[in-house]
CSV table of C-alpha atoms in Angstrom, one decimal:
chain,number,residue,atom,x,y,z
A,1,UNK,CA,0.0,0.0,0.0
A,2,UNK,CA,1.3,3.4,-1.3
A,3,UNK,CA,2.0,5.6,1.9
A,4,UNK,CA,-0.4,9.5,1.9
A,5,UNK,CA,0.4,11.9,4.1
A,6,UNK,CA,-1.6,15.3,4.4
A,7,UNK,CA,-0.3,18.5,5.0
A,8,UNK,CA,-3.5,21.1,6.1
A,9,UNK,CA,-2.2,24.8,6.4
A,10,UNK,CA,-4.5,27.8,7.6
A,11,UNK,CA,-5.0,30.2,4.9
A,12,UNK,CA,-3.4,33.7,5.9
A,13,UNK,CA,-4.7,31.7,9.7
A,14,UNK,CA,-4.4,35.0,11.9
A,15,UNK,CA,-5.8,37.3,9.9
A,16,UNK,CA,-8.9,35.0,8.8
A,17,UNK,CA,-9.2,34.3,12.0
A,18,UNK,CA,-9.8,38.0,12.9
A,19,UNK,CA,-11.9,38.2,9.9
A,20,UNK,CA,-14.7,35.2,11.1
A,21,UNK,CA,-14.9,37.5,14.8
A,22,UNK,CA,-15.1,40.8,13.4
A,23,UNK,CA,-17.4,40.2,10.3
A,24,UNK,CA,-17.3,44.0,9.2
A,25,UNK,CA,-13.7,43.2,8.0
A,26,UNK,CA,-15.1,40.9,5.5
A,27,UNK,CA,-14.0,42.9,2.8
A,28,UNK,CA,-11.5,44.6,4.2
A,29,UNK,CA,-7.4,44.2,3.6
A,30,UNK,CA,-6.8,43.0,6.9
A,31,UNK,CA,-3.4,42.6,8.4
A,32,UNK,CA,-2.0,41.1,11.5
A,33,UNK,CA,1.2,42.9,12.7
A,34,UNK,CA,3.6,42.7,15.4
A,35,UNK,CA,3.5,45.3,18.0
A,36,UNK,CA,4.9,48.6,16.2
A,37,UNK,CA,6.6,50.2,19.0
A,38,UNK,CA,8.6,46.5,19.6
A,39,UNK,CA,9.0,44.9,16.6
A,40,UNK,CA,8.8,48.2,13.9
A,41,UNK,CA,5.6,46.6,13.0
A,42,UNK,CA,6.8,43.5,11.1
A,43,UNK,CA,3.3,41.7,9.2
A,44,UNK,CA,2.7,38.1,11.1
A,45,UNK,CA,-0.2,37.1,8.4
A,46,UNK,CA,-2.4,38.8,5.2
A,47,UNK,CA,-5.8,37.9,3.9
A,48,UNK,CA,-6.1,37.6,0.3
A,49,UNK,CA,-7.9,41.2,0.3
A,50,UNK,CA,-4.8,42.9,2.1
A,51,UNK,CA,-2.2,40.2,-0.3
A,52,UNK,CA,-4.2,42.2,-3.7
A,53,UNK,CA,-2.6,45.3,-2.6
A,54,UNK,CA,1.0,43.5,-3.0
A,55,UNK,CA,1.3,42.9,0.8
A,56,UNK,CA,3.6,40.2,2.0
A,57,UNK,CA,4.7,38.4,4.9
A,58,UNK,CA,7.7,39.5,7.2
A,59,UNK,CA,7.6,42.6,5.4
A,60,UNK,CA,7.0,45.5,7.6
A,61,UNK,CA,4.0,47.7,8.7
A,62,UNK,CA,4.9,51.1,7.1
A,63,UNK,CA,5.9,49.1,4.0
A,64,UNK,CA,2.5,47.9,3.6
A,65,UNK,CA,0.5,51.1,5.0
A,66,UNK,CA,2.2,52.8,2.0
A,67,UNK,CA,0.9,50.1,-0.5
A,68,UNK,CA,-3.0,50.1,1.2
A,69,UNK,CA,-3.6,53.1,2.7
A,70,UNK,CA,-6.8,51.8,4.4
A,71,UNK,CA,-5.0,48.8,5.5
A,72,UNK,CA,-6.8,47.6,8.9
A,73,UNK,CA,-4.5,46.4,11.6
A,74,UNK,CA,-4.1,43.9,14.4
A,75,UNK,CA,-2.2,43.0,17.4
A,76,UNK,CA,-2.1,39.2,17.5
A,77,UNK,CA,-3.7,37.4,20.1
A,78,UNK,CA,-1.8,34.2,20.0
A,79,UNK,CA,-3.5,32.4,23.3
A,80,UNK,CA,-6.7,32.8,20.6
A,81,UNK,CA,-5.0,31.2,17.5
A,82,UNK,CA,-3.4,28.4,19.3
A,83,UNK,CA,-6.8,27.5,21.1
A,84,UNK,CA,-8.1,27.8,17.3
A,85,UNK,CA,-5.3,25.6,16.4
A,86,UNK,CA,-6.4,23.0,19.0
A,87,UNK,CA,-9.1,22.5,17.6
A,88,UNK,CA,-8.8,22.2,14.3
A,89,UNK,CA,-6.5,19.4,15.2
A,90,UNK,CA,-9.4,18.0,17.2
A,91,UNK,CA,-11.2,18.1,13.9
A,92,UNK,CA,-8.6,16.1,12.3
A,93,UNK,CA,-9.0,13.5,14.7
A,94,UNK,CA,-12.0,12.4,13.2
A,95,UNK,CA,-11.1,11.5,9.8
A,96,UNK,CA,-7.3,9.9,11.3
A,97,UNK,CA,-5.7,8.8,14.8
A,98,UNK,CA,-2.3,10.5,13.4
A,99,UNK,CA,-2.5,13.9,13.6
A,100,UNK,CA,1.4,15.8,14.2
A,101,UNK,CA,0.8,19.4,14.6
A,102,UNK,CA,3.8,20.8,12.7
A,103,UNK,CA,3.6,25.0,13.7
A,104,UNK,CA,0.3,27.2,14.8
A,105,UNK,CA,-1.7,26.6,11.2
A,106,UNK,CA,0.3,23.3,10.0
A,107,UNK,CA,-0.7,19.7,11.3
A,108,UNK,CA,0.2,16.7,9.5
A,109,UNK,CA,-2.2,13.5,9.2
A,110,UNK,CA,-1.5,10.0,8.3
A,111,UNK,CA,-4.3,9.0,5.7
A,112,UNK,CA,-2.4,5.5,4.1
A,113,UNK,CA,-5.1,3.7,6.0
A,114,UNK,CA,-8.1,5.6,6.3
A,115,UNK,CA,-8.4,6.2,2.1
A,116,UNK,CA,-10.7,2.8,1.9
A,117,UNK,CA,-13.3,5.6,2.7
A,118,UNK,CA,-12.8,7.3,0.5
A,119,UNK,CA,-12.6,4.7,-2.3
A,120,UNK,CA,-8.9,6.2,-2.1
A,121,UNK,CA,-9.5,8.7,-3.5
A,122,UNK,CA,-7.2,11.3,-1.6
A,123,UNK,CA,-8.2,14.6,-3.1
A,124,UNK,CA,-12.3,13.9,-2.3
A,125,UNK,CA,-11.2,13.5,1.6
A,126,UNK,CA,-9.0,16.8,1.2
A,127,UNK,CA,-12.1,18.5,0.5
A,128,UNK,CA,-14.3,16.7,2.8
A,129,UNK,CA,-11.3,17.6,5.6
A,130,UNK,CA,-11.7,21.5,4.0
A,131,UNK,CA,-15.2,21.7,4.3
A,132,UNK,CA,-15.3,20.5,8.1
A,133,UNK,CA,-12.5,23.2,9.2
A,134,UNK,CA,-14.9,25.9,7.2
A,135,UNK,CA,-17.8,25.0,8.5
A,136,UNK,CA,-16.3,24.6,12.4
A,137,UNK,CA,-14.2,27.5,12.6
A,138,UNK,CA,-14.8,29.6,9.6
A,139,UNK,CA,-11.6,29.4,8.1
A,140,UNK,CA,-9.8,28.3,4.8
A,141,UNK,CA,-7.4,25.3,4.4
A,142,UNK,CA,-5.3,24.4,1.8
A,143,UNK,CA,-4.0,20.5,1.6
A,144,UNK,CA,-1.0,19.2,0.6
A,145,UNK,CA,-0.7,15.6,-0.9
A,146,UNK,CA,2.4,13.2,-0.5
A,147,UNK,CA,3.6,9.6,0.1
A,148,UNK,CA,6.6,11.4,2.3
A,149,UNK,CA,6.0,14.5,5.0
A,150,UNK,CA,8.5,16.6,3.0
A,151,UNK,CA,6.8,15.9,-0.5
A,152,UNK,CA,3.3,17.3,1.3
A,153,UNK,CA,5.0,19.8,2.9
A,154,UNK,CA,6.3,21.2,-0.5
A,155,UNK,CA,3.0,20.5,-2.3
A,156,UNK,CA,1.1,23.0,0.1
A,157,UNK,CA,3.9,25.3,0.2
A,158,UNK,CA,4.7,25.6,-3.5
A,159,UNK,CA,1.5,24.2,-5.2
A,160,UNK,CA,-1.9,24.0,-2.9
A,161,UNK,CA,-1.8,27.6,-2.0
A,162,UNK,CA,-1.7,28.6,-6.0
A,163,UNK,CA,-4.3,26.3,-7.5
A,164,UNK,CA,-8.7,27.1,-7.0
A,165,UNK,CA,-9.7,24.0,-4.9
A,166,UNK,CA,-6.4,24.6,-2.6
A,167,UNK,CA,-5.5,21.0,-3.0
A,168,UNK,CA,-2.0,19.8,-4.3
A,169,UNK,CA,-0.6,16.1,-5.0
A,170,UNK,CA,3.2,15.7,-5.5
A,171,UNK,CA,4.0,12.6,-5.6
A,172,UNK,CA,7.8,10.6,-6.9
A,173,UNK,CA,6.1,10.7,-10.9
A,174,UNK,CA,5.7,14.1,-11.1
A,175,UNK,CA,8.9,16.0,-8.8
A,176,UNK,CA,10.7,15.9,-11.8
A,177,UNK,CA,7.9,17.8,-14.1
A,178,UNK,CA,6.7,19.7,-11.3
A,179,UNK,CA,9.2,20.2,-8.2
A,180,UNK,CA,12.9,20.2,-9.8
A,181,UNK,CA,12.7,23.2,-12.1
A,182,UNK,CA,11.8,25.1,-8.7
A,183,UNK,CA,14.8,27.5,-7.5
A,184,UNK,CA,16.6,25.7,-5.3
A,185,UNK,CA,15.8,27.9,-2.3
A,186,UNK,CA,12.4,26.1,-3.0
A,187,UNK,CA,13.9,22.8,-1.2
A,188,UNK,CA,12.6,22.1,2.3
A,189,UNK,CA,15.6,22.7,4.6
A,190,UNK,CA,17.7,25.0,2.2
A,191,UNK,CA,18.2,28.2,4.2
A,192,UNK,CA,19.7,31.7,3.4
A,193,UNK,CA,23.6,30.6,4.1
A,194,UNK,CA,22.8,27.0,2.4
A,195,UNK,CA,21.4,28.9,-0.8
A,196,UNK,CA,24.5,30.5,-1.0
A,197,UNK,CA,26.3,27.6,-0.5
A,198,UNK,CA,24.6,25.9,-3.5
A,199,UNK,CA,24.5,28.9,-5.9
A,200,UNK,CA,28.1,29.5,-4.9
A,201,UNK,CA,28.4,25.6,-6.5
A,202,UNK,CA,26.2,26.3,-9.5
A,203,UNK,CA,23.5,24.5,-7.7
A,204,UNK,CA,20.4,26.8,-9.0
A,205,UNK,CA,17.6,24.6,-9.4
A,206,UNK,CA,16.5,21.9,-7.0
A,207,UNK,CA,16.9,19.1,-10.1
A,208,UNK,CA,20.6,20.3,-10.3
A,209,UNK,CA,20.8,19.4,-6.5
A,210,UNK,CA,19.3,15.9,-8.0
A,211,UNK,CA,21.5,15.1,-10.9
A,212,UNK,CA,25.1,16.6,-8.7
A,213,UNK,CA,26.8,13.2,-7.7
A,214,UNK,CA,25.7,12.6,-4.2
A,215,UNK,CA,29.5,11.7,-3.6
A,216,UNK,CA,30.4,15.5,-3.9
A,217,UNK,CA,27.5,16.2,-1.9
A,218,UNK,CA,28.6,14.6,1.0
A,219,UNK,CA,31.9,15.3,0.7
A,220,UNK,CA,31.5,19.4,0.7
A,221,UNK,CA,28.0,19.7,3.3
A,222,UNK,CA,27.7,16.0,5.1
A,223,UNK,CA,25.2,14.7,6.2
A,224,UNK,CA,22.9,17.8,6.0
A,225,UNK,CA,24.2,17.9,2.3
A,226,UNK,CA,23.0,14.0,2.1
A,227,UNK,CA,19.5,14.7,3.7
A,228,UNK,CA,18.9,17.7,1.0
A,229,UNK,CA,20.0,15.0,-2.1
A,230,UNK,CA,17.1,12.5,-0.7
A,231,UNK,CA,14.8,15.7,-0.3
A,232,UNK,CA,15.1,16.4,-3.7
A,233,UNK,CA,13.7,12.9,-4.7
A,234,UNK,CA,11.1,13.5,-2.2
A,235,UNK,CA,12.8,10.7,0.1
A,236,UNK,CA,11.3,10.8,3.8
A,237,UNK,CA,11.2,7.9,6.0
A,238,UNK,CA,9.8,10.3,9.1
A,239,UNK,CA,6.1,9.1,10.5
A,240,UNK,CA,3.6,11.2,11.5
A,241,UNK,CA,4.1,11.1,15.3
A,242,UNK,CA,1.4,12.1,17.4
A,243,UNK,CA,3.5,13.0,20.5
A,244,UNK,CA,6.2,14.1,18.8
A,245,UNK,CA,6.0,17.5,21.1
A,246,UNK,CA,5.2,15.2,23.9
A,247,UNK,CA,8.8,13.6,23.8
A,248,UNK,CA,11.3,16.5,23.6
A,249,UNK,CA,14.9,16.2,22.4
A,250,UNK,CA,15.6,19.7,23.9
A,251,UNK,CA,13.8,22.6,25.6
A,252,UNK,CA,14.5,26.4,24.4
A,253,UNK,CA,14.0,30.0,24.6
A,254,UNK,CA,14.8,31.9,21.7
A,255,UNK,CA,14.7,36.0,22.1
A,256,UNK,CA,14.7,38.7,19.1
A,257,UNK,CA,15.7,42.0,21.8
A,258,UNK,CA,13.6,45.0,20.8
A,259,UNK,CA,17.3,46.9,20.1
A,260,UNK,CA,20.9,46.4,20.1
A,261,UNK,CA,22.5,45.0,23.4
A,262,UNK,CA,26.1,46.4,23.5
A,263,UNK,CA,27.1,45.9,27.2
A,264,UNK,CA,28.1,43.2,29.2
A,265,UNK,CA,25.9,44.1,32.3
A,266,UNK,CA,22.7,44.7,30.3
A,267,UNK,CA,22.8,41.2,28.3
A,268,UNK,CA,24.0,38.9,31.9
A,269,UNK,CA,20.1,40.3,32.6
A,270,UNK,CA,18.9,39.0,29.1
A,271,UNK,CA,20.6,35.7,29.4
A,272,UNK,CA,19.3,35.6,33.7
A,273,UNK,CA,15.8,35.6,32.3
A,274,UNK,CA,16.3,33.2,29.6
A,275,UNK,CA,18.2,30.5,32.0
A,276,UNK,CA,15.4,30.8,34.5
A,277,UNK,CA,12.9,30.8,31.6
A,278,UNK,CA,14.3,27.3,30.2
A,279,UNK,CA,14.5,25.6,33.7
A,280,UNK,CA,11.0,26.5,34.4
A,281,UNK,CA,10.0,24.7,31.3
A,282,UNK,CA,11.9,21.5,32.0
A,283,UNK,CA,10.8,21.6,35.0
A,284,UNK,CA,7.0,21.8,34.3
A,285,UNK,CA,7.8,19.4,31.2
A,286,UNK,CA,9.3,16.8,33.8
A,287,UNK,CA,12.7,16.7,32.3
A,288,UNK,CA,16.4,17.2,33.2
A,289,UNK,CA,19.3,18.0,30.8
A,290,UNK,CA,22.7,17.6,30.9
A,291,UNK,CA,23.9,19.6,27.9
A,292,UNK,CA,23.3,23.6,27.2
A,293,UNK,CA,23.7,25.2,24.3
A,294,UNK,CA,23.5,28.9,23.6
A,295,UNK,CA,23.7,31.3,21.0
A,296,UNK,CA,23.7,35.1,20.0
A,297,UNK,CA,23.8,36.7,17.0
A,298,UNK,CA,23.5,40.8,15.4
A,299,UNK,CA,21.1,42.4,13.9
A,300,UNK,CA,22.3,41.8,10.0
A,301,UNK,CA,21.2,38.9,9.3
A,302,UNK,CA,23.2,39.0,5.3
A,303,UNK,CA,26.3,39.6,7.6
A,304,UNK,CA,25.8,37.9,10.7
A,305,UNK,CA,28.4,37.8,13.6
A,306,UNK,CA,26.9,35.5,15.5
A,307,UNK,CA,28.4,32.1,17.6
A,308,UNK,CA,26.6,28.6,18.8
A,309,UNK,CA,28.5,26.8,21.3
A,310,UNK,CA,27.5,23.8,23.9
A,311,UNK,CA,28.9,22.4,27.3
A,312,UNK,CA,28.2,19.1,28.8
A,313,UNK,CA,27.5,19.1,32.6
A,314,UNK,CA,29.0,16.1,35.2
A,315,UNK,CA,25.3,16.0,36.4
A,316,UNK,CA,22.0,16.3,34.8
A,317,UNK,CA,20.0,19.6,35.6
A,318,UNK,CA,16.6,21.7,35.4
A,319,UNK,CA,17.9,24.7,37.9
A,320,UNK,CA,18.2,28.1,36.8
A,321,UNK,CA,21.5,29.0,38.3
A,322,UNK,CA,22.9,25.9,36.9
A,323,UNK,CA,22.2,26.8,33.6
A,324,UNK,CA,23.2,30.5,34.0
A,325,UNK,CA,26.6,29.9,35.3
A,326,UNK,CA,27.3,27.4,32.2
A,327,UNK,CA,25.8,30.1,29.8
A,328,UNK,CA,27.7,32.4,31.2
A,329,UNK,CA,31.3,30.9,30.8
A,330,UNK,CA,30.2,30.2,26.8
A,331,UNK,CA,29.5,34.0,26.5
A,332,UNK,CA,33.3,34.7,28.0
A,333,UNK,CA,34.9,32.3,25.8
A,334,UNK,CA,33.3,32.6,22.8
A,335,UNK,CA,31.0,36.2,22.6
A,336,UNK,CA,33.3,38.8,20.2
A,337,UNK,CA,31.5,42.0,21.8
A,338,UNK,CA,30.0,42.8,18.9
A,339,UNK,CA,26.5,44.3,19.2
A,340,UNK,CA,23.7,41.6,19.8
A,341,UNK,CA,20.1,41.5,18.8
A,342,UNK,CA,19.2,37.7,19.1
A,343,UNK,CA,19.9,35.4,21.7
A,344,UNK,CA,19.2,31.8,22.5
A,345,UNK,CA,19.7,28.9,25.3
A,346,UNK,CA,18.5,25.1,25.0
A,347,UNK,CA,18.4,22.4,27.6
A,348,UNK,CA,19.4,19.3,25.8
A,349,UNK,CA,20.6,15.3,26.2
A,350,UNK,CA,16.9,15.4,28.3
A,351,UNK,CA,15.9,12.5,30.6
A,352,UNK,CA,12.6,12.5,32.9
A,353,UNK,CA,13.1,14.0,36.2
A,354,UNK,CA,11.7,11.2,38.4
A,355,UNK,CA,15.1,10.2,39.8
A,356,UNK,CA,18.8,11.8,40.1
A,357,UNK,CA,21.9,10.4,40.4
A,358,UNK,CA,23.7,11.3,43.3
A,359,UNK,CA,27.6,12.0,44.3
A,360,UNK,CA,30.0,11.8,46.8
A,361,UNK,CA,32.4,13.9,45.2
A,362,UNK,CA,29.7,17.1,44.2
A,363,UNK,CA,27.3,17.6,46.4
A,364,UNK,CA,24.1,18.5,44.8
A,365,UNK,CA,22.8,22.0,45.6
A,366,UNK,CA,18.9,21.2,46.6
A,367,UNK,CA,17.4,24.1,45.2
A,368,UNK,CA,14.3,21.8,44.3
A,369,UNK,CA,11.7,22.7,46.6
A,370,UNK,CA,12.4,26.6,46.3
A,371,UNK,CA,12.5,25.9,42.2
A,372,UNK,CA,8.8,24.0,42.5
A,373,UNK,CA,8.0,27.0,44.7
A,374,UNK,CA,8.3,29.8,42.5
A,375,UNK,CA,6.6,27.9,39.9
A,376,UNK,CA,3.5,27.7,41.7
A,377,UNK,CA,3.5,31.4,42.5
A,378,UNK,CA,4.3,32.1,38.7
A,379,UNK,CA,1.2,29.5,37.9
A,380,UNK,CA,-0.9,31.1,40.1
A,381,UNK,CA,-0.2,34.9,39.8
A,382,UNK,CA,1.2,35.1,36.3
A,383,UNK,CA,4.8,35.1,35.4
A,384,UNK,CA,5.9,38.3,36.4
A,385,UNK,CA,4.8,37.5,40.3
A,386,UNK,CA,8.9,36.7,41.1
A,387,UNK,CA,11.4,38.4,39.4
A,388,UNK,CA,14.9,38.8,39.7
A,389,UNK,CA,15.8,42.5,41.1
A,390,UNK,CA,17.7,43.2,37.1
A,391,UNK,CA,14.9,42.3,35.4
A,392,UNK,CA,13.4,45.5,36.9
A,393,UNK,CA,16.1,47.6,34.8
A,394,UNK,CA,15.9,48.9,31.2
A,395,UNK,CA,17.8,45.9,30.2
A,396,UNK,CA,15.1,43.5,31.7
A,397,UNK,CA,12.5,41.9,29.2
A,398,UNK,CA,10.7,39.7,31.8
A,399,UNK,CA,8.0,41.7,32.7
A,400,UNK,CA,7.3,42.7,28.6
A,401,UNK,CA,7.1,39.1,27.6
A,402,UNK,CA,5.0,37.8,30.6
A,403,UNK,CA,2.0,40.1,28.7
A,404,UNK,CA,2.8,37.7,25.7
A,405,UNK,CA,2.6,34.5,24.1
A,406,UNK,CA,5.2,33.5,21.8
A,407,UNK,CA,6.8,37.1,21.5
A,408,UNK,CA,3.0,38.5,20.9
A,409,UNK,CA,0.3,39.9,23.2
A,410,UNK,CA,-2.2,37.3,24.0
């Protein structure tokens, strides 16, 4: 039996989804934007109306005000889209018992053995799934068609969004009409630096990528060069997990800082927050680490100076001050003082927190009880209930970002 996988995306999700509450913007452009005086305004999601007038993506706010002049505007509500998003997943779960929610308005769904009723026909259950969302939440879908994740992931992407009914198949007959004249920046999993990379090579279409001896390939990128020559033949051997966020690899806090961050003393605050930030998860996750990575980077993102370094721990950890001290050593070693505008920390190497291993040489600091403490408060009262003292100074983000869900008001 021939393996389908779905890919259902949310059509422009945030701003339809602040079309079905506020029916007078029907026929407006409508626009959902980050917050202006944070962010400079950058545009989170279009509707088709507000996409007419040229609008795009990423771009930002004054960019599209001077295309639209009546251009209607939005602070996202996130806690809103991703209770949206729940259930539109929940509505998945009736046609399949795979559903992998891949971002906010993505969510894959195994359909290899559910087709029988459909007579297998996979494009009349695409538009019986389309219907169902419509008709449940108000919004559009577009579906994406595959035997492979990555080949329905690039169907939606590059094809479903672009044809009437919103539904695309690629499939391993038709990559080579369809997907490998694409540009190459097309490819799932080719970023900005990896374009270059291939351009650089003479690499401009993603059938060049399939027809370069894979031997090359390898030999100039590894393995992530490998994994982007299958990717062009549409090669995924990846299930559709259903608790693939359940079981975690590693825990994260990524920050974009609302300007540049030039002194030492103001960006220990930024990475106190984030340490105590990632603990907190772990903790509330169940999980301990015993690797931490961090990162940083500038502002220019054509020119980046930026590092990504990682230390290994003799013991496993979920405490703030653990992580913070560790964090805190890779910034000394490795930071350049050069201006930073984007800063990261992840807990990996994770293991559930039900036991610890103890030892006679270093004493464990039992901070456990105060930890599980704080949380409770936070729970309970919000998380700006406990701060540290720094986060009180212009430096401090915490109190900003406990208004917000995923770097947006909720």
């Amino acid at each position: 039996m021939e393996r389908t996988v779905f890919l259902i995306d949310m059509q422009s999700f945030y701003a339809s989804f602040e079309k079905v509450y506020q029916m007078e913007l029907e026929d407006k452009p409508v626009v959902v934007a980050g917050d202006p005086d944070i962010r400079s305004g950058v545009i989170l999601a279009a509707c088709p109306v507000a996409k007419q007038w040229g609008i795009k993506t990423a771009e930002s706010l004054w960019e599209a005000e001077s295309k639209c002049p009546d251009l209607v505007v939005i602070k996202p509500r996130m806690q809103a889209y991703l209770d949206a998003s729940i259930e539109i997943a929940s509505v998945l779960e009736l046609f399949s018992d795979q559903v992998e929610p891949y971002s906010v308005d993505e969510i894959f769904v195994e359909m290899t053995y559910v087709l029988d009723s459909y007579d297998g026909d996979a494009d009349s259950a695409a538009r019986v799934m389309k219907r169902h969302i419509k008709r449940m939440l108000g919004v559009n879908a577009r579906v994406g068609i595959g035997p492979t994740k990555v080949l329905a992931k690039m169907a939606c992407d590059h094809f479903a969004k672009k044809t009437p009914d919103g539904i695309f198949t690629l499939t391993k007959t038709n990559l080579q009409e369809k997907l490998w004249p694409r540009a190459i920046e097309d490819l799932f999993g080719v970023g900005r630096q990896m374009e270059k990379h291939l351009r650089n090579t003479g690499i401009r279409t993603i059938g060049q990528l399939a027809h370069f001896p894979l031997k090359q390939i390898k030999k100039r990128w590894g393995v992530n060069g490998e994994l982007l020559w299958h990717t062009a033949y549409g090669e995924d051997s990846s299930p559709v997990t259903v608790d693939t966020h359940i079981h975690r690899q590693g825990i994260g806090h990524h920050m974009t800082l609302a300007r540049d961050y030039y002194s030492w003393a103001e960006i220990k605050v930024v990475l106190l927050e984030l340490s105590e930030e990632v603990a907190r998860r772990a903790r509330a996750n169940g999980y301990m680490g015993t690797t931490i990575s961090t990162g940083a980077g500038g502002h220019d993102f054509e020119f980046p100076a930026s590092f990504h370094r990682q230390r290994k721990l003799e013991d496993y950890t979920n405490d703030g001050t653990i992580i913070y001290q560790t964090v805190l050593r890779l910034f000394e070693e490795h930071w350049d003082g050069y201006p930073l505008r984007r800063v990261g920390i992840t807990l990996n190497q994770l293991i559930p927190d039900t036991f610890r291993q103890l030892s006679l040489f270093h004493p464990i600091q039992d901070k456990e009880m105060l930890n599980h403490t704080v949380d409770d408060l936070k729970e309970r009262f919000g998380n700006d209930a406990i701060l540290h003292a720094s986060s009180l100074t212009r430096a401090g983000q915490a109190l900003l970002r406990a208004q917000k869900i995923g770097g947006h008001y909720k």
